[in-house]
Amino acid sequence: MLTGMHVVIIGGDARQLEVIRKLSEQDAKVSLIGFEQLDDGFAGANKHTFQTIDPKTVDAVILPVSGANQEGEVESIFSGEKLTIDEKWLKETPNETVIYSGISTQYLKKLTQQTNKTLIEVFDRDDVAIYNSIPTAEGTVMMVIQHTDITIHDSKVLVTGLGRVGTTVARTFQSLGASVSVAANESDLRARAFEMGFKAFDLSQLEKKVIDTDVVINTIPAKVVTGEVLSKMPPHTLVIDLASKPGGTDFRYAEKRGIKALLAPGLPGIVAPKTAGKIIANVLSTLLFDQWEVLKGGN
Ligand code: NAP
């Protein structure tokens, strides 16, 4: 239980509701900033502004998946106001206060360094990334169905990258009957891809391998689906780019060539916000529990 722990949740989307629910169940004192348009009431969670919270009482701060942008602005679908997390407020919190964010940004890194706070990037963890790859793969299936006029079954799907997302995506399309190939730089990943029943090849071969592909799914956060690669694809090929912004595709050239190429960020939050929220909530509650044990031990 998190009885007595003061957790401030700043902004977010529908996924954050699962976090509020979980922390309320665990008896934390939850203060919500940027939630004035939220209708649901959660026992033990109260709406606030930065001005109505005494920073000295704060044990943990939870930011949304996107963290804070370069101006310190935090997104909230539950607020019409601009939300900014700044140095002055954070400096007032105790040294032990931990900041949890989905991803980190330059601003957040600098802010937490300047205020001497620990920053934990929840999405950096393997467990979160692997759980999250499930709704990501389902969202990719949805997009492929929406943007093609062929079945996935018997189609030729090429996945670039065999990391946490690439592995789940490749397996999902394979289980729907697609013929899946995987492009990866490392020979051990290609060996694993082969073992899993995919055709595997080195990334340097991409130009040659896209010539008869129906769908290309990029998971590599680097420019890999270049103009040269796009120029070899059949015109009907659909490119879905899952890599974090700006993606790994030359979208300008794809448009010029008439190839449909779509950057598809944040699929878990779009197709399965409840599941995606539960993934974050479960990990956060474990992390907060560990932090709280240490804090209580030190008191
Ligand atoms: P990951 O486990 O780190 O896998 C990335 C893969 O790309 C690995 O195979 C990696 O190989 C390879 N790679 C990275 N940089 C490369 C480069 N410069 N050249 C060649 N290969 C390179 O990451 P992940 O968890 O699968 O996530 C992949 C991307 O999807 C990330 O950008 C992530 O933010 C994004 N994502 C998007 C969604 C969505 O909804 N669209 C959801 C979740 C994640 P090495 O390990 O050898 O570097």
PDB file of N, CA and C and ligand atoms in Angstrom, residues 129 132 136 161-166 185-186 189 203 219-222 224 242-244 264-268, ligand 1:
ATOM      1  N   ALA A 129       8.176  -1.692 -22.477  1.00  0.00           N
ATOM      2  CA  ALA A 129       8.265  -1.671 -23.946  1.00  0.00           C
ATOM      3  C   ALA A 129       7.689  -2.951 -24.554  1.00  0.00           C
ATOM      4  N   ASN A 132       3.898  -3.018 -24.037  1.00  0.00           N
ATOM      5  CA  ASN A 132       3.340  -1.976 -24.896  1.00  0.00           C
ATOM      6  C   ASN A 132       3.387  -2.347 -26.384  1.00  0.00           C
ATOM      7  N   THR A 136       0.644  -1.952 -29.707  1.00  0.00           N
ATOM      8  CA  THR A 136       1.268  -1.322 -30.886  1.00  0.00           C
ATOM      9  C   THR A 136       1.061  -2.211 -32.113  1.00  0.00           C
ATOM     10  N   GLY A 161      13.974  -3.798 -38.313  1.00  0.00           N
ATOM     11  CA  GLY A 161      14.277  -3.787 -36.879  1.00  0.00           C
ATOM     12  C   GLY A 161      13.627  -4.963 -36.190  1.00  0.00           C
ATOM     13  N   LEU A 162      14.413  -5.628 -35.321  1.00  0.00           N
ATOM     14  CA  LEU A 162      13.842  -6.752 -34.567  1.00  0.00           C
ATOM     15  C   LEU A 162      14.073  -6.517 -33.073  1.00  0.00           C
ATOM     16  N   GLY A 163      13.652  -5.336 -32.636  1.00  0.00           N
ATOM     17  CA  GLY A 163      13.713  -5.031 -31.204  1.00  0.00           C
ATOM     18  C   GLY A 163      12.407  -5.450 -30.563  1.00  0.00           C
ATOM     19  N   ARG A 164      12.021  -4.715 -29.532  1.00  0.00           N
ATOM     20  CA  ARG A 164      10.840  -5.106 -28.759  1.00  0.00           C
ATOM     21  C   ARG A 164       9.560  -4.954 -29.586  1.00  0.00           C
ATOM     22  N   VAL A 165       9.473  -3.881 -30.350  1.00  0.00           N
ATOM     23  CA  VAL A 165       8.284  -3.666 -31.185  1.00  0.00           C
ATOM     24  C   VAL A 165       8.347  -4.549 -32.434  1.00  0.00           C
ATOM     25  N   GLY A 166       9.513  -4.548 -33.097  1.00  0.00           N
ATOM     26  CA  GLY A 166       9.661  -5.298 -34.350  1.00  0.00           C
ATOM     27  C   GLY A 166       9.341  -6.773 -34.172  1.00  0.00           C
ATOM     28  N   ASN A 185      20.425  -5.267 -38.720  1.00  0.00           N
ATOM     29  CA  ASN A 185      21.878  -5.146 -38.910  1.00  0.00           C
ATOM     30  C   ASN A 185      22.661  -6.291 -38.282  1.00  0.00           C
ATOM     31  N   GLU A 186      22.226  -6.717 -37.090  1.00  0.00           N
ATOM     32  CA  GLU A 186      23.036  -7.664 -36.325  1.00  0.00           C
ATOM     33  C   GLU A 186      22.753  -9.105 -36.752  1.00  0.00           C
ATOM     34  N   LEU A 189      20.428 -11.102 -34.426  1.00  0.00           N
ATOM     35  CA  LEU A 189      18.998 -10.814 -34.612  1.00  0.00           C
ATOM     36  C   LEU A 189      18.470 -11.525 -35.853  1.00  0.00           C
ATOM     37  N   LEU A 203      20.219  -5.118 -43.274  1.00  0.00           N
ATOM     38  CA  LEU A 203      19.569  -3.856 -43.616  1.00  0.00           C
ATOM     39  C   LEU A 203      20.113  -3.253 -44.917  1.00  0.00           C
ATOM     40  N   THR A 219      10.476  -0.027 -37.666  1.00  0.00           N
ATOM     41  CA  THR A 219      10.554   0.182 -36.208  1.00  0.00           C
ATOM     42  C   THR A 219      11.904   0.763 -35.802  1.00  0.00           C
ATOM     43  N   ILE A 220      12.722   1.121 -36.789  1.00  0.00           N
ATOM     44  CA  ILE A 220      14.064   1.640 -36.470  1.00  0.00           C
ATOM     45  C   ILE A 220      14.037   3.171 -36.411  1.00  0.00           C
ATOM     46  N   PRO A 221      14.428   3.734 -35.276  1.00  0.00           N
ATOM     47  CA  PRO A 221      14.393   5.197 -35.163  1.00  0.00           C
ATOM     48  C   PRO A 221      15.607   5.856 -35.816  1.00  0.00           C
ATOM     49  N   ALA A 222      15.794   5.589 -37.093  1.00  0.00           N
ATOM     50  CA  ALA A 222      16.890   6.201 -37.871  1.00  0.00           C
ATOM     51  C   ALA A 222      16.449   6.160 -39.327  1.00  0.00           C
ATOM     52  N   VAL A 224      16.085   4.872 -42.400  1.00  0.00           N
ATOM     53  CA  VAL A 224      16.363   3.622 -43.102  1.00  0.00           C
ATOM     54  C   VAL A 224      15.507   3.453 -44.359  1.00  0.00           C
ATOM     55  N   LEU A 242       6.568   3.140 -37.447  1.00  0.00           N
ATOM     56  CA  LEU A 242       6.240   3.118 -36.018  1.00  0.00           C
ATOM     57  C   LEU A 242       7.298   3.821 -35.180  1.00  0.00           C
ATOM     58  N   ALA A 243       8.459   4.089 -35.772  1.00  0.00           N
ATOM     59  CA  ALA A 243       9.551   4.668 -34.982  1.00  0.00           C
ATOM     60  C   ALA A 243       9.157   6.044 -34.466  1.00  0.00           C
ATOM     61  N   SER A 244       9.740   6.401 -33.317  1.00  0.00           N
ATOM     62  CA  SER A 244       9.392   7.686 -32.702  1.00  0.00           C
ATOM     63  C   SER A 244       9.707   8.837 -33.660  1.00  0.00           C
ATOM     64  N   ALA A 264       3.001   6.616 -37.576  1.00  0.00           N
ATOM     65  CA  ALA A 264       1.905   6.172 -36.692  1.00  0.00           C
ATOM     66  C   ALA A 264       2.355   6.167 -35.233  1.00  0.00           C
ATOM     67  N   PRO A 265       2.482   7.349 -34.638  1.00  0.00           N
ATOM     68  CA  PRO A 265       2.944   7.375 -33.242  1.00  0.00           C
ATOM     69  C   PRO A 265       1.812   7.066 -32.259  1.00  0.00           C
ATOM     70  N   GLY A 266       2.181   6.653 -31.074  1.00  0.00           N
ATOM     71  CA  GLY A 266       1.220   6.523 -29.970  1.00  0.00           C
ATOM     72  C   GLY A 266       0.071   5.562 -30.209  1.00  0.00           C
ATOM     73  N   LEU A 267       0.308   4.463 -30.919  1.00  0.00           N
ATOM     74  CA  LEU A 267      -0.800   3.541 -31.200  1.00  0.00           C
ATOM     75  C   LEU A 267      -1.439   2.927 -29.935  1.00  0.00           C
ATOM     76  N   PRO A 268      -0.653   2.535 -28.922  1.00  0.00           N
ATOM     77  CA  PRO A 268      -1.309   1.934 -27.743  1.00  0.00           C
ATOM     78  C   PRO A 268      -2.358   2.856 -27.130  1.00  0.00           C
TER      79      PRO A 268
HETATM   80  P1  NAP B   1      14.280  -1.340 -29.601  1.00  0.00           P
HETATM   81  O1  NAP B   1      13.894  -2.523 -28.803  1.00  0.00           O
HETATM   82  O2  NAP B   1      15.443  -0.530 -29.169  1.00  0.00           O
HETATM   83  O3  NAP B   1      14.462  -1.823 -31.119  1.00  0.00           O
HETATM   84  C1  NAP B   1      14.907  -0.968 -32.129  1.00  0.00           C
HETATM   85  C2  NAP B   1      15.497  -1.789 -33.259  1.00  0.00           C
HETATM   86  O4  NAP B   1      16.069  -0.881 -34.200  1.00  0.00           O
HETATM   87  C3  NAP B   1      16.619  -2.714 -32.845  1.00  0.00           C
HETATM   88  O5  NAP B   1      16.601  -3.848 -33.679  1.00  0.00           O
HETATM   89  C4  NAP B   1      17.867  -1.868 -33.109  1.00  0.00           C
HETATM   90  O6  NAP B   1      19.013  -2.615 -33.284  1.00  0.00           O
HETATM   91  C5  NAP B   1      17.467  -1.175 -34.363  1.00  0.00           C
HETATM   92  N1  NAP B   1      18.176   0.081 -34.591  1.00  0.00           N
HETATM   93  C6  NAP B   1      18.184   1.180 -33.803  1.00  0.00           C
HETATM   94  N2  NAP B   1      18.911   2.159 -34.377  1.00  0.00           N
HETATM   95  C7  NAP B   1      19.385   1.658 -35.533  1.00  0.00           C
HETATM   96  C8  NAP B   1      20.173   2.182 -36.588  1.00  0.00           C
HETATM   97  N3  NAP B   1      20.660   3.422 -36.542  1.00  0.00           N
HETATM   98  N4  NAP B   1      20.441   1.372 -37.633  1.00  0.00           N
HETATM   99  C9  NAP B   1      19.979   0.112 -37.687  1.00  0.00           C
HETATM  100  N5  NAP B   1      19.222  -0.450 -36.726  1.00  0.00           N
HETATM  101  C10 NAP B   1      18.918   0.324 -35.668  1.00  0.00           C
HETATM  102  O7  NAP B   1      13.083  -0.306 -29.679  1.00  0.00           O
HETATM  103  P2  NAP B   1      11.537  -0.684 -29.641  1.00  0.00           P
HETATM  104  O8  NAP B   1      11.060  -0.720 -28.249  1.00  0.00           O
HETATM  105  O9  NAP B   1      11.332  -1.858 -30.521  1.00  0.00           O
HETATM  106  O10 NAP B   1      10.909   0.614 -30.315  1.00  0.00           O
HETATM  107  C11 NAP B   1      11.168   0.903 -31.667  1.00  0.00           C
HETATM  108  C12 NAP B   1      10.616   2.270 -32.014  1.00  0.00           C
HETATM  109  O11 NAP B   1       9.199   2.229 -31.934  1.00  0.00           O
HETATM  110  C13 NAP B   1      11.057   3.372 -31.063  1.00  0.00           C
HETATM  111  O12 NAP B   1      11.323   4.544 -31.799  1.00  0.00           O
HETATM  112  C14 NAP B   1       9.841   3.550 -30.158  1.00  0.00           C
HETATM  113  O13 NAP B   1       9.787   4.859 -29.602  1.00  0.00           O
HETATM  114  C15 NAP B   1       8.741   3.314 -31.133  1.00  0.00           C
HETATM  115  N6  NAP B   1       7.431   2.934 -30.602  1.00  0.00           N
HETATM  116  C16 NAP B   1       6.362   3.359 -31.310  1.00  0.00           C
HETATM  117  C17 NAP B   1       5.103   3.010 -30.909  1.00  0.00           C
HETATM  118  C18 NAP B   1       3.940   3.495 -31.741  1.00  0.00           C
HETATM  119  O14 NAP B   1       2.793   3.445 -31.288  1.00  0.00           O
HETATM  120  N7  NAP B   1       4.184   3.947 -32.949  1.00  0.00           N
HETATM  121  C19 NAP B   1       4.893   2.236 -29.769  1.00  0.00           C
HETATM  122  C20 NAP B   1       6.010   1.794 -29.057  1.00  0.00           C
HETATM  123  C21 NAP B   1       7.290   2.150 -29.493  1.00  0.00           C
HETATM  124  P3  NAP B   1      20.148  -2.500 -32.109  1.00  0.00           P
HETATM  125  O15 NAP B   1      19.523  -3.015 -30.865  1.00  0.00           O
HETATM  126  O16 NAP B   1      21.267  -3.299 -32.603  1.00  0.00           O
HETATM  127  O17 NAP B   1      20.470  -1.014 -32.023  1.00  0.00           O
END
